[in-house]
mmCIF file of C-alpha atoms and ligand atoms in Angstrom:
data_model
loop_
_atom_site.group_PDB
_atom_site.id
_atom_site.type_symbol
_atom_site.label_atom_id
_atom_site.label_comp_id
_atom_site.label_asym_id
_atom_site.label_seq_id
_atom_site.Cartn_x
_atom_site.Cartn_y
_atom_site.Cartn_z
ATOM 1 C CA UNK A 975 196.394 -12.554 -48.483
ATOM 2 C CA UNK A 976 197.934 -9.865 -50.214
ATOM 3 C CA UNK A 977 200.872 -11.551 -52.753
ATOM 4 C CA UNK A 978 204.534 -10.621 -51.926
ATOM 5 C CA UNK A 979 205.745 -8.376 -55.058
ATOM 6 C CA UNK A 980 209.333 -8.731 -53.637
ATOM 7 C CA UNK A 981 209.403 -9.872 -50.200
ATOM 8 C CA UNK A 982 209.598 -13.937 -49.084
ATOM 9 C CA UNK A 983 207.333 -16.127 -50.297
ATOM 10 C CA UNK A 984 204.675 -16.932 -47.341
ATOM 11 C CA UNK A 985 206.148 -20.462 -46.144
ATOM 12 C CA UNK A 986 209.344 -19.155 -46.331
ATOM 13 C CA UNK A 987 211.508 -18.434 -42.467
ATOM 14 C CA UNK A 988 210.623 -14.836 -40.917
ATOM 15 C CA UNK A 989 212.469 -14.032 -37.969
ATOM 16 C CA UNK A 990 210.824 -11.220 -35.823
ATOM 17 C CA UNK A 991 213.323 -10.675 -32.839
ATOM 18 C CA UNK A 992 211.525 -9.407 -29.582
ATOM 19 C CA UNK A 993 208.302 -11.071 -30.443
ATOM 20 C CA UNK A 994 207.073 -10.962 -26.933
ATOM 21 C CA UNK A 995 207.340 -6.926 -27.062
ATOM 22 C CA UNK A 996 204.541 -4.738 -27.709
ATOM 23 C CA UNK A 997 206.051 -3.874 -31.428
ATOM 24 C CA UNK A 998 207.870 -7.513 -32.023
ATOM 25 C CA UNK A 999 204.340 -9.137 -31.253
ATOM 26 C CA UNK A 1000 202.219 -6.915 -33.162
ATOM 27 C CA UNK A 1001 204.259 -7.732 -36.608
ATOM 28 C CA UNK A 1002 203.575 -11.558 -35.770
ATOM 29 C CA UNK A 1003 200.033 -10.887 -35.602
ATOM 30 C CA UNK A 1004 200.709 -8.668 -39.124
ATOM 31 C CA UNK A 1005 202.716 -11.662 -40.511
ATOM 32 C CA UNK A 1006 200.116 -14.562 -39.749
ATOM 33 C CA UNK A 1007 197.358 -12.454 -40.813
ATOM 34 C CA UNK A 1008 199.359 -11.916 -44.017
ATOM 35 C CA UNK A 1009 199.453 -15.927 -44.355
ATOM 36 C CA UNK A 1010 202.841 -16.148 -43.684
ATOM 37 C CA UNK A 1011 203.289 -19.765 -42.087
ATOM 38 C CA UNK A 1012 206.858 -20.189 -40.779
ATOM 39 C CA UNK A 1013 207.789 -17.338 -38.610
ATOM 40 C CA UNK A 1014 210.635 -18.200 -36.356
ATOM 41 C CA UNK A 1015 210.551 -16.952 -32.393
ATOM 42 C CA UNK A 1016 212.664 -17.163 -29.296
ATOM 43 C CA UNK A 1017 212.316 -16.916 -26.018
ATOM 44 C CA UNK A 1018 214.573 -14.523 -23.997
ATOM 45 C CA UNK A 1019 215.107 -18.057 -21.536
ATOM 46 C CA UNK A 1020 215.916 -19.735 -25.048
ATOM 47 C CA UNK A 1021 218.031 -16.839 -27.003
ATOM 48 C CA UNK A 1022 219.477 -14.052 -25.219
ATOM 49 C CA UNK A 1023 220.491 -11.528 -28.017
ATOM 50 C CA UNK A 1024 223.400 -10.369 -26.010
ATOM 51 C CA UNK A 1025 225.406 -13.434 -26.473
ATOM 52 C CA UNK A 1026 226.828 -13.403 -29.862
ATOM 53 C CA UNK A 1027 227.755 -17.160 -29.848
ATOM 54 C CA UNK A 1028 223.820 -18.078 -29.023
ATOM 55 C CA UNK A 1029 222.612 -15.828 -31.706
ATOM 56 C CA UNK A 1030 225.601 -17.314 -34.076
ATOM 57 C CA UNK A 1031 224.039 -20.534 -33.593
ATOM 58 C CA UNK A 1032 220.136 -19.787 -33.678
ATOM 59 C CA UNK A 1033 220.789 -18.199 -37.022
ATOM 60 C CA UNK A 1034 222.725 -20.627 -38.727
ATOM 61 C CA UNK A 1035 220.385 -23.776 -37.815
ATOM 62 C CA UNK A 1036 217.387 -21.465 -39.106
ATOM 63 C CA UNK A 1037 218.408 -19.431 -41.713
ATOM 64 C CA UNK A 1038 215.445 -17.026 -41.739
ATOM 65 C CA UNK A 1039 214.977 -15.731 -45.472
ATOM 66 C CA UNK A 1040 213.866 -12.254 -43.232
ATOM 67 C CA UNK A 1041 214.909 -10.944 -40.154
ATOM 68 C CA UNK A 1042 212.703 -7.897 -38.175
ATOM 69 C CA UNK A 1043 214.482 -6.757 -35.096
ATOM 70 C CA UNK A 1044 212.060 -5.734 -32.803
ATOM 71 C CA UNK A 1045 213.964 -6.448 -29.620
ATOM 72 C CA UNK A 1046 215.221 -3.578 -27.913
ATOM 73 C CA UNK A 1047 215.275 -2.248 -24.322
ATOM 74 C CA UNK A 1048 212.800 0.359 -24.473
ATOM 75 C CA UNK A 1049 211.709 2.899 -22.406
ATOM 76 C CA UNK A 1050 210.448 6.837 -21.410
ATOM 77 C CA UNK A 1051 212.009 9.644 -20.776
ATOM 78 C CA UNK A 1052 212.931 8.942 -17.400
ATOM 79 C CA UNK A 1053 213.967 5.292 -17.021
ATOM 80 C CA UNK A 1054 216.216 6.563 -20.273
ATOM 81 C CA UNK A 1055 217.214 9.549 -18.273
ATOM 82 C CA UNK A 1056 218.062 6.937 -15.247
ATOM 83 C CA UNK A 1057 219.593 3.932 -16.366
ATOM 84 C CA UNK A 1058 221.568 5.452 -19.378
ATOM 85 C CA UNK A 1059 224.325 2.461 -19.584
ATOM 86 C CA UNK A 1060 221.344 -0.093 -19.567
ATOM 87 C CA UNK A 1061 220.199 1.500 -22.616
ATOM 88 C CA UNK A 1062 223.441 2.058 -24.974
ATOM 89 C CA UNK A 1063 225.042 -1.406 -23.586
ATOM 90 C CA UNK A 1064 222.109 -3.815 -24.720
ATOM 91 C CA UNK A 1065 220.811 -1.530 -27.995
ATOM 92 C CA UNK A 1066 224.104 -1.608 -29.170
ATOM 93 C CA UNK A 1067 224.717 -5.646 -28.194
ATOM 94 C CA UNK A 1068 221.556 -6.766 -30.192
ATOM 95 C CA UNK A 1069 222.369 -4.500 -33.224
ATOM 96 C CA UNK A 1070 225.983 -5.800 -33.382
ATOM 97 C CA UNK A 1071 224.943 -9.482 -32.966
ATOM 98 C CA UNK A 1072 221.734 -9.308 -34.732
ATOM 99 C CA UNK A 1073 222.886 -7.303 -37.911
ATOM 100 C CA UNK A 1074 226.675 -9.047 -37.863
ATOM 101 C CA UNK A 1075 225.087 -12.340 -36.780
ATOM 102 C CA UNK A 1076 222.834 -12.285 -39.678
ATOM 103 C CA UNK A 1077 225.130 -11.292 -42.641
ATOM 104 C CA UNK A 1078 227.979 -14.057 -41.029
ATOM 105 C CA UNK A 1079 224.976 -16.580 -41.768
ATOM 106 C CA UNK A 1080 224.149 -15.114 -45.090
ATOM 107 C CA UNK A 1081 220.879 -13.706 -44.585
ATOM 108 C CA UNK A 1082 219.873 -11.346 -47.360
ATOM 109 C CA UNK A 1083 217.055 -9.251 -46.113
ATOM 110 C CA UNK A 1084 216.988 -7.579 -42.471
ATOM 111 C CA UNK A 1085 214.687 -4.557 -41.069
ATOM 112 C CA UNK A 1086 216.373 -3.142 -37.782
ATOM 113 C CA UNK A 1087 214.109 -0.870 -36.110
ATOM 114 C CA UNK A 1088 215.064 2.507 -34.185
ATOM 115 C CA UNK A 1089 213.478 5.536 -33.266
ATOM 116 C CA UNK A 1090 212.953 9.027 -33.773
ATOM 117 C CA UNK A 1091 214.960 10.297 -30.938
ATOM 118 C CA UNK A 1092 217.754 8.975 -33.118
ATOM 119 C CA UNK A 1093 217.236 12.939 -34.356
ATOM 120 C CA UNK A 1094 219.221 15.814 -33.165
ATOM 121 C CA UNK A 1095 217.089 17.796 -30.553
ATOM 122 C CA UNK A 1096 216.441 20.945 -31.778
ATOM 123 C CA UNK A 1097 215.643 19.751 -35.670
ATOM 124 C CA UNK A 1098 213.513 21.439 -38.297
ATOM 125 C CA UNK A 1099 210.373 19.920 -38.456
ATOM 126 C CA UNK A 1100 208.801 17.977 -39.457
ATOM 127 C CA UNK A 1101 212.013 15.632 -39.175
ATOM 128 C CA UNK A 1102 213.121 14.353 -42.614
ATOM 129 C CA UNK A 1103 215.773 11.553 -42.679
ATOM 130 C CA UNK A 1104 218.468 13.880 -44.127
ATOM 131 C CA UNK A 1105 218.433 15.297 -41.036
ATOM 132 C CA UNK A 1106 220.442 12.427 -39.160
ATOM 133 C CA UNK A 1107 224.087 13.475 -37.504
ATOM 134 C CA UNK A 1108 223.234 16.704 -38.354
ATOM 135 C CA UNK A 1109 223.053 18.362 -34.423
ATOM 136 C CA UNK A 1110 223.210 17.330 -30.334
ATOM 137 C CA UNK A 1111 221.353 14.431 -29.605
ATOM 138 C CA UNK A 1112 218.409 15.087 -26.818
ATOM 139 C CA UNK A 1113 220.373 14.615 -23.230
ATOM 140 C CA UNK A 1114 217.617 12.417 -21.745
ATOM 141 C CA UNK A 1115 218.496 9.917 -24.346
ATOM 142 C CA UNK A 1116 221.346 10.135 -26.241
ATOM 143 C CA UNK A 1117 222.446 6.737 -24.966
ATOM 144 C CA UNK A 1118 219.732 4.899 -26.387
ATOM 145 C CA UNK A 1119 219.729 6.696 -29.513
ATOM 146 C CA UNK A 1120 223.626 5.919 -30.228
ATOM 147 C CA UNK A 1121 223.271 2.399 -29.878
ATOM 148 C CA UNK A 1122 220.254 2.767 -32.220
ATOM 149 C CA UNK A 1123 222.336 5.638 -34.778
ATOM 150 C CA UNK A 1124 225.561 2.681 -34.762
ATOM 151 C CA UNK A 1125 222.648 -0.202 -35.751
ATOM 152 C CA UNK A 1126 221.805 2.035 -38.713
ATOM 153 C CA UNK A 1127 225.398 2.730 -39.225
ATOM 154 C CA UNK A 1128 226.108 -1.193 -39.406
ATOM 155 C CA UNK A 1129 223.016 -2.343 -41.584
ATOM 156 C CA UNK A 1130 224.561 0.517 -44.180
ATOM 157 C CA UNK A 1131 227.748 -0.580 -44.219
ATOM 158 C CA UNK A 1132 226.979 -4.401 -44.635
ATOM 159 C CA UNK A 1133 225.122 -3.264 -47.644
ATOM 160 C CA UNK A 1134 228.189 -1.257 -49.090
ATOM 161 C CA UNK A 1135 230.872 -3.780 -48.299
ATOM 162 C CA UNK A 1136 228.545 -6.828 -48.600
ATOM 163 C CA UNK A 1137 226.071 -6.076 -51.337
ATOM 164 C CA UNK A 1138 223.039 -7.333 -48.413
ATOM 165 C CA UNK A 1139 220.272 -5.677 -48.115
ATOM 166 C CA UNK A 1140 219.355 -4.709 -44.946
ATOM 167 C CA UNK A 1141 216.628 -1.717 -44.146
ATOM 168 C CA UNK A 1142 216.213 1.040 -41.277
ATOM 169 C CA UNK A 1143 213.184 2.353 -40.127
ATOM 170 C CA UNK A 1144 212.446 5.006 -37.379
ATOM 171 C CA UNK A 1145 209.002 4.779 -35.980
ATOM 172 C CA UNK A 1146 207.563 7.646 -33.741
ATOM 173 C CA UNK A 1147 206.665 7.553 -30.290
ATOM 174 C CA UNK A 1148 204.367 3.741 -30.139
ATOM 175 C CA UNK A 1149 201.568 2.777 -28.405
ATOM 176 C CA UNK A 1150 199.237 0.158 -28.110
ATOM 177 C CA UNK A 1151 198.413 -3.420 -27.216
ATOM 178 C CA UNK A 1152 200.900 -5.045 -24.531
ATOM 179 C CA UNK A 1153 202.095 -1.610 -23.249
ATOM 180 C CA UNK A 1154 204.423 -1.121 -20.301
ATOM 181 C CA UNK A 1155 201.902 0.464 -17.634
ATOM 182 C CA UNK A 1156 204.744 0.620 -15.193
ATOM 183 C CA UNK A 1157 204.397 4.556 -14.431
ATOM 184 C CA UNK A 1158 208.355 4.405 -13.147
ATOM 185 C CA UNK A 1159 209.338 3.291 -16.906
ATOM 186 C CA UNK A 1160 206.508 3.420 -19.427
ATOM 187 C CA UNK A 1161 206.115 5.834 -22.333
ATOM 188 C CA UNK A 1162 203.616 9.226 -21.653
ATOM 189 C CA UNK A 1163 200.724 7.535 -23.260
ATOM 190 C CA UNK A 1164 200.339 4.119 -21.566
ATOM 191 C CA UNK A 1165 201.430 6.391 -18.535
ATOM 192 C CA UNK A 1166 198.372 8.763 -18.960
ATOM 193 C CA UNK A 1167 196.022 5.527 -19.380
ATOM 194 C CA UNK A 1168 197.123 4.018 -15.841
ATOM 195 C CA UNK A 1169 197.190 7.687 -13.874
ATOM 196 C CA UNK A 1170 192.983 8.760 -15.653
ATOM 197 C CA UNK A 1171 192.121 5.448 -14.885
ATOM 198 C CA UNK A 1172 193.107 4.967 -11.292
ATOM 199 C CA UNK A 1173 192.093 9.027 -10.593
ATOM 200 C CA UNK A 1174 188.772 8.111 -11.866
ATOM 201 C CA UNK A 1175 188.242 4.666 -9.892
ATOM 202 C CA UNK A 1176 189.662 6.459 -6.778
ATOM 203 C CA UNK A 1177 187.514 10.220 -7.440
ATOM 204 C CA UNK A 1178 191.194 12.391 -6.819
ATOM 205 C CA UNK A 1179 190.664 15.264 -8.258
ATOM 206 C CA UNK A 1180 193.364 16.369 -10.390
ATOM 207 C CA UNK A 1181 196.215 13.638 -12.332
ATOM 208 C CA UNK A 1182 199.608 14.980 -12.256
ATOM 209 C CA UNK A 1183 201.405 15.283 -15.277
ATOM 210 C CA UNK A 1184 205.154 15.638 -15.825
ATOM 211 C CA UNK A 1185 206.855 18.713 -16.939
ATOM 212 C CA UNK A 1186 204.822 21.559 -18.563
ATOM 213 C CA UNK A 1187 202.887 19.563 -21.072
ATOM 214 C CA UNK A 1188 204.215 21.586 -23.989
ATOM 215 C CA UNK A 1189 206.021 19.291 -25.446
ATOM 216 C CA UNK A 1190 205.081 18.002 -28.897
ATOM 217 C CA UNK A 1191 204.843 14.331 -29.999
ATOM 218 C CA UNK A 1192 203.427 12.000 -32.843
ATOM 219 C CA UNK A 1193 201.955 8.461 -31.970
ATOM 220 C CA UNK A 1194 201.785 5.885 -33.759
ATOM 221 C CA UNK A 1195 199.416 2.409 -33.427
ATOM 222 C CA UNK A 1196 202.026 -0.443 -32.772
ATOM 223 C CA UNK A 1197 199.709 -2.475 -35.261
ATOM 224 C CA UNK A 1198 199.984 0.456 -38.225
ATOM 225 C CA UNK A 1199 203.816 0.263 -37.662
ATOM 226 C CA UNK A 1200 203.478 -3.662 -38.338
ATOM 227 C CA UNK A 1201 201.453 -3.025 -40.836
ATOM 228 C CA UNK A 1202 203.846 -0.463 -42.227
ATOM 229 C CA UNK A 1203 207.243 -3.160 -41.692
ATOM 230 C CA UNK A 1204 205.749 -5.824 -43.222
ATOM 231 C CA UNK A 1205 204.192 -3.813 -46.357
ATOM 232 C CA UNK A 1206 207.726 -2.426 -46.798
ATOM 233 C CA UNK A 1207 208.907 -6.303 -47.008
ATOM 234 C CA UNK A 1208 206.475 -7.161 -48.937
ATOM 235 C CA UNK A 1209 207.045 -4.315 -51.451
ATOM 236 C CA UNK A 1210 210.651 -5.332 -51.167
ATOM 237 C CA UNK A 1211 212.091 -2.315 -50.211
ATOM 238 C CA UNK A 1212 215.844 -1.485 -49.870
ATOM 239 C CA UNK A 1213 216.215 1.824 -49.491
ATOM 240 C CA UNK A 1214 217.342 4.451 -47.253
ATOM 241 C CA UNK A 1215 216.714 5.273 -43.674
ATOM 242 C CA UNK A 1216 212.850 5.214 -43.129
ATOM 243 C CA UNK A 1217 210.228 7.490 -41.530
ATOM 244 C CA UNK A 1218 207.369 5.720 -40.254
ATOM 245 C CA UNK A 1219 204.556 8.258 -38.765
ATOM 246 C CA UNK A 1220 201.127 9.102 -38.930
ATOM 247 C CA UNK A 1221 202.574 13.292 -39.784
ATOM 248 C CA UNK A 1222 200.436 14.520 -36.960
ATOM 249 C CA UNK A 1223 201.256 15.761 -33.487
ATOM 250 C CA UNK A 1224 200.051 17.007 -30.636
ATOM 251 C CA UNK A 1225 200.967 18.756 -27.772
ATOM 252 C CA UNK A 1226 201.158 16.524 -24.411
ATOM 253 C CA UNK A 1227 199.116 18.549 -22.500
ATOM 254 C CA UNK A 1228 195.965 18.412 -25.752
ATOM 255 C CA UNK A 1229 197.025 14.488 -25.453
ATOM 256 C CA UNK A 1230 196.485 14.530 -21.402
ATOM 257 C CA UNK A 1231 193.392 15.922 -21.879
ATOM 258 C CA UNK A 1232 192.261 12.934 -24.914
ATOM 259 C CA UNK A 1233 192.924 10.565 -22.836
ATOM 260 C CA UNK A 1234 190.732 12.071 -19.957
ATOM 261 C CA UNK A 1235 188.428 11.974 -22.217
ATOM 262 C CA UNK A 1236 188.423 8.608 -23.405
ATOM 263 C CA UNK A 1237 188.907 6.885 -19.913
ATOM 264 C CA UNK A 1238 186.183 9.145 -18.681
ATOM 265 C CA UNK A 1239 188.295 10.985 -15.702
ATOM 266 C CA UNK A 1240 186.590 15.171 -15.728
ATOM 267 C CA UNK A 1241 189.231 15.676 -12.472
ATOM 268 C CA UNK A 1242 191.557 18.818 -13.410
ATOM 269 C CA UNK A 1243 195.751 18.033 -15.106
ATOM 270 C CA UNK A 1244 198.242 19.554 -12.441
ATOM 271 C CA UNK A 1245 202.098 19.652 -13.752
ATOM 272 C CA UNK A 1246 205.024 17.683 -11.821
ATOM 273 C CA UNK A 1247 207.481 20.353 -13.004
ATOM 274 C CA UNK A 1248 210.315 18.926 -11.504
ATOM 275 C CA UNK A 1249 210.327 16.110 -14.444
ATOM 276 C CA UNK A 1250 211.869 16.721 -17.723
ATOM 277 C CA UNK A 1251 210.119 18.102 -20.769
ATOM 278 C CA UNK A 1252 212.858 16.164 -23.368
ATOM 279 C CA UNK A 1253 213.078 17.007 -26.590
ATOM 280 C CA UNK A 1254 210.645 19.982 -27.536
ATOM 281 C CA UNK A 1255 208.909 18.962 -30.640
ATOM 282 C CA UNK A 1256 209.428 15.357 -32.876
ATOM 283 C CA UNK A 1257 207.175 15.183 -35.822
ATOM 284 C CA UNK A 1258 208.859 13.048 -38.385
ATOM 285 C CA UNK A 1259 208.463 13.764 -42.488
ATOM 286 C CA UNK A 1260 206.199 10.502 -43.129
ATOM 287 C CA UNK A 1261 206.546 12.226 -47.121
ATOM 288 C CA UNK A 1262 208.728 9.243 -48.258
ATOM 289 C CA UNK A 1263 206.402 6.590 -46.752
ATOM 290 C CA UNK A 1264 203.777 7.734 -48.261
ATOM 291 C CA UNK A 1265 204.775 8.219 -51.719
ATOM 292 C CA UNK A 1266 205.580 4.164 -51.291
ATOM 293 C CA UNK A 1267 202.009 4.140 -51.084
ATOM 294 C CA UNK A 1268 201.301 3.430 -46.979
ATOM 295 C CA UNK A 1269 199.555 5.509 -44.930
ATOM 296 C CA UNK A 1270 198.633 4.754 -41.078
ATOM 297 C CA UNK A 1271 194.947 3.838 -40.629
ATOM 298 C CA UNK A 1272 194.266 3.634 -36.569
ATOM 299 C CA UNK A 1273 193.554 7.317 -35.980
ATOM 300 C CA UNK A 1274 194.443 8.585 -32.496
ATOM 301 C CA UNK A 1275 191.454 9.419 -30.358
ATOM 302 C CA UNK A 1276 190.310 5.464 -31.649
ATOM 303 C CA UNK A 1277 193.698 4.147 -31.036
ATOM 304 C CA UNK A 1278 193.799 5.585 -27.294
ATOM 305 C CA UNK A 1279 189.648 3.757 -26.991
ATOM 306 C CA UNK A 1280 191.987 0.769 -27.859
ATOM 307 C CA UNK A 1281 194.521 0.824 -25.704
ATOM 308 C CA UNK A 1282 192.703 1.077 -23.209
ATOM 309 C CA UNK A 1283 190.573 -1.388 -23.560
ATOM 310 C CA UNK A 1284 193.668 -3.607 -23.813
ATOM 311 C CA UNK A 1285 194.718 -1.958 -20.472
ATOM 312 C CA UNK A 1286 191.468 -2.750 -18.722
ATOM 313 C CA UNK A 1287 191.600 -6.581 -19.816
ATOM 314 C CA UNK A 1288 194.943 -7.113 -18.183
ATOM 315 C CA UNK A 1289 194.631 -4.589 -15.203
ATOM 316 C CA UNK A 1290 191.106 -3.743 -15.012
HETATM 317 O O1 LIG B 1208 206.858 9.261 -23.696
HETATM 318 P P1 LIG B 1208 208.021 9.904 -23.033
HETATM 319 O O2 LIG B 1208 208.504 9.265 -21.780
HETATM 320 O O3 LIG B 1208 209.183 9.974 -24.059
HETATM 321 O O4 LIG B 1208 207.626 11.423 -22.636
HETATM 322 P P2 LIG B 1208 209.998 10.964 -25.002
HETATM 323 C C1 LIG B 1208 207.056 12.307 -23.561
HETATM 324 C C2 LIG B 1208 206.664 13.602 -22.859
HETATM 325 O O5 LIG B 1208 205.556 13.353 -21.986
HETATM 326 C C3 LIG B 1208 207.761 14.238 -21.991
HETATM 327 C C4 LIG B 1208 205.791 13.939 -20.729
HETATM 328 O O6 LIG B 1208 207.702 15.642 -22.150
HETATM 329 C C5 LIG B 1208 207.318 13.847 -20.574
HETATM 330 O O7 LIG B 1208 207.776 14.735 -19.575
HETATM 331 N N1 LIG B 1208 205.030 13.235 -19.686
HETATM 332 C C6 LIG B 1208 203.993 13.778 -18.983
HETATM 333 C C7 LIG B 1208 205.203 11.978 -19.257
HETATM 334 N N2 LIG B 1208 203.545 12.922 -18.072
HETATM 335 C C8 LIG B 1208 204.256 11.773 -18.224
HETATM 336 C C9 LIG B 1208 204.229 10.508 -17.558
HETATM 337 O O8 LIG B 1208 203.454 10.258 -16.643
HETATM 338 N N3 LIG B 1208 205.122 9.571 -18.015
HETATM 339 C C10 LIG B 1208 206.010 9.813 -19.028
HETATM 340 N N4 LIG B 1208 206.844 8.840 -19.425
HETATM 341 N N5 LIG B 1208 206.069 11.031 -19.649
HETATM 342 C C11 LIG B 1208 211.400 8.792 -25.161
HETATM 343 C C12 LIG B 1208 212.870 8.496 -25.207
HETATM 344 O O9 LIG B 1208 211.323 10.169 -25.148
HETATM 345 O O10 LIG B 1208 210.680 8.365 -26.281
HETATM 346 C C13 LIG B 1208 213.182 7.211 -25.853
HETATM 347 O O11 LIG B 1208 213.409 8.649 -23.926
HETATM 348 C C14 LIG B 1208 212.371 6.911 -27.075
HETATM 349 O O12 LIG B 1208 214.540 7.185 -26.175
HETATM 350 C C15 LIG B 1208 210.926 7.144 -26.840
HETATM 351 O O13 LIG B 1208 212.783 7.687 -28.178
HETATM 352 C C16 LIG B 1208 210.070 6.956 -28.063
HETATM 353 O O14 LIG B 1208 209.291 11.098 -26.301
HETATM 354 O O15 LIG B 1208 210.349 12.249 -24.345
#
């Protein structure tokens, strides 16, 4: 394994929050590929994150030397769109009790993942991290990204008034292993997996697609963002609001037509225009990231092949 310049030595507690989630599991893989031996998890049955008392007490019999907060509810555009108190209510419980929970038990070192759409809508890109509070928030999700704009707000200010040293990250638009394929609430690319794959098993001859396909986006392999968190730990880093991106973006309608490709569907991509578009165009400024010295590694057209083989072993 790699040695830890400043991040916990391997045997020492990791908590990764959310573990069971697409992101939260793929930084336990990272972690116990990286050697690291005692990495704490709980069960939503055995820790709900919304009940500050239960969190109080998890953390304080543990004291993880780390903390990633993974655990979020998640979603796409429309489940966002349509259940927008779900999605400010329990971001902005598990950031409270998380973030607050950890510094009350004296945990140093804490990564609280967020999101790009924590961006105003209509930003320059590619989206550098000055450009937070600067504009209106995207409608569809503004909810979600407040409760995910206060967690940043919180890890900051424990870090002022406390001296701790607790890290925000904004990932792109994820994919990969352990997806939500539900088409009602999933993300555009597991979305465009499920819909190829059942047009091409069932020979319909065109896969609908929501909105006009211009939008842009960046995607990012779940496993290069784990790889990207726990390189930042390792490297020890306590910085500013982070980027994490591959810097490349596509258009959804180029992406529509990838993932044809890959899941072998040739029918033709008709548009569900009735369904929103969101935000026009989120590329984030990877520039910091990189000069730490990562870079993402799973290029798309390979990381789609992957996916979907990961879709095909649990729904195939
Ligand atoms: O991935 P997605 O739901 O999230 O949608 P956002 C991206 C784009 O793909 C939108 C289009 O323009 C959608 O209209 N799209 C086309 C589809 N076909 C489909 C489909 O079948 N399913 C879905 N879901 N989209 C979310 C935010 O925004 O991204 C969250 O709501 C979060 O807060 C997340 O930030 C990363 O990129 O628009």
């Amino acid at each position: 394994m790699s040695e830890p310049r400043g991040g916990p030595a391997p045997d020492a507690p990791i908590y990764v929050a959310g573990h069971r989630g697409m992101v939260g599991s793929a930084i336990v893989r990272r972690l116990q590929a990286g050697g690291y031996t005692r990495i704490l998890t709980a069960g939503r049955a055995e820790l709900d994150l919304r009940d500050r008392r239960a969190v109080d007490a998890f953390l304080a019999s543990n004291r993880p030397a780390y903390i990633f907060i993974a655990a979020a509810k998640v979603g796409g555009i429309l489940a966002n769109a349509t259940h927008p108190a779900d999605f400010i209510a329990e971001n902005l419980a598990i950031a409270l009790n998380v973030i607050e929970g950890a510094h009350e038990a004296g945990v140093e070192r804490l990564m609280f993942l967020g999101s790009s759409c924590i961006y105003p809508r209509d930003c320059p890109q590619p989206i550098s991290e000055e450009a937070l509070l600067t504009g209106p928030l995207e409608p569809t999700n503004a909810p979600y990204a407040i409760a995910k704009i206060a967690g940043i707000a919180l890890a900051e200010a424990m870090n002022r008034q406390h001296g701790r040293r607790y890290v925000s990250v904004m990932p792109t638009n994820l994919y990969g292993a352990g997806d939500n394929y539900d088409l009602a609430t999933s993300h555009v690319l597991p979305a465009l997996i499920r819909k190829a794959h059942e047009a091409k098993l069932a020979r319909v001859p065109a896969l609908i697609l929501w909105g006009t396909g211009t939008p842009r986006r960046e995607f990012l392999h779940a496993d290069d963002l784990a790889d990207a968190c726990v390189f930042l730990m390792e490297q020890g880093y306590a910085g500013p609001l982070l980027n994490i991106g591959t810097g490349e973006d596509l258009s959804i309608g180029e992406l529509a037509r990838l993932v044809c490709r890959v899941v072998g569907y040739e029918g033709e991509i008709t548009h569900d225009l009735s369904k929103p578009d969101g935000t026009p165009r989120k590329l984030l400024d990877v520039s910091r990231l990189h000069a730490l010295g990562w870079r993402h590694r799973i290029e798309l057209e390979d990381g789609i092949a992957r996916a979907y083989a990961d879709f095909l072993s649990s729904f195939g």
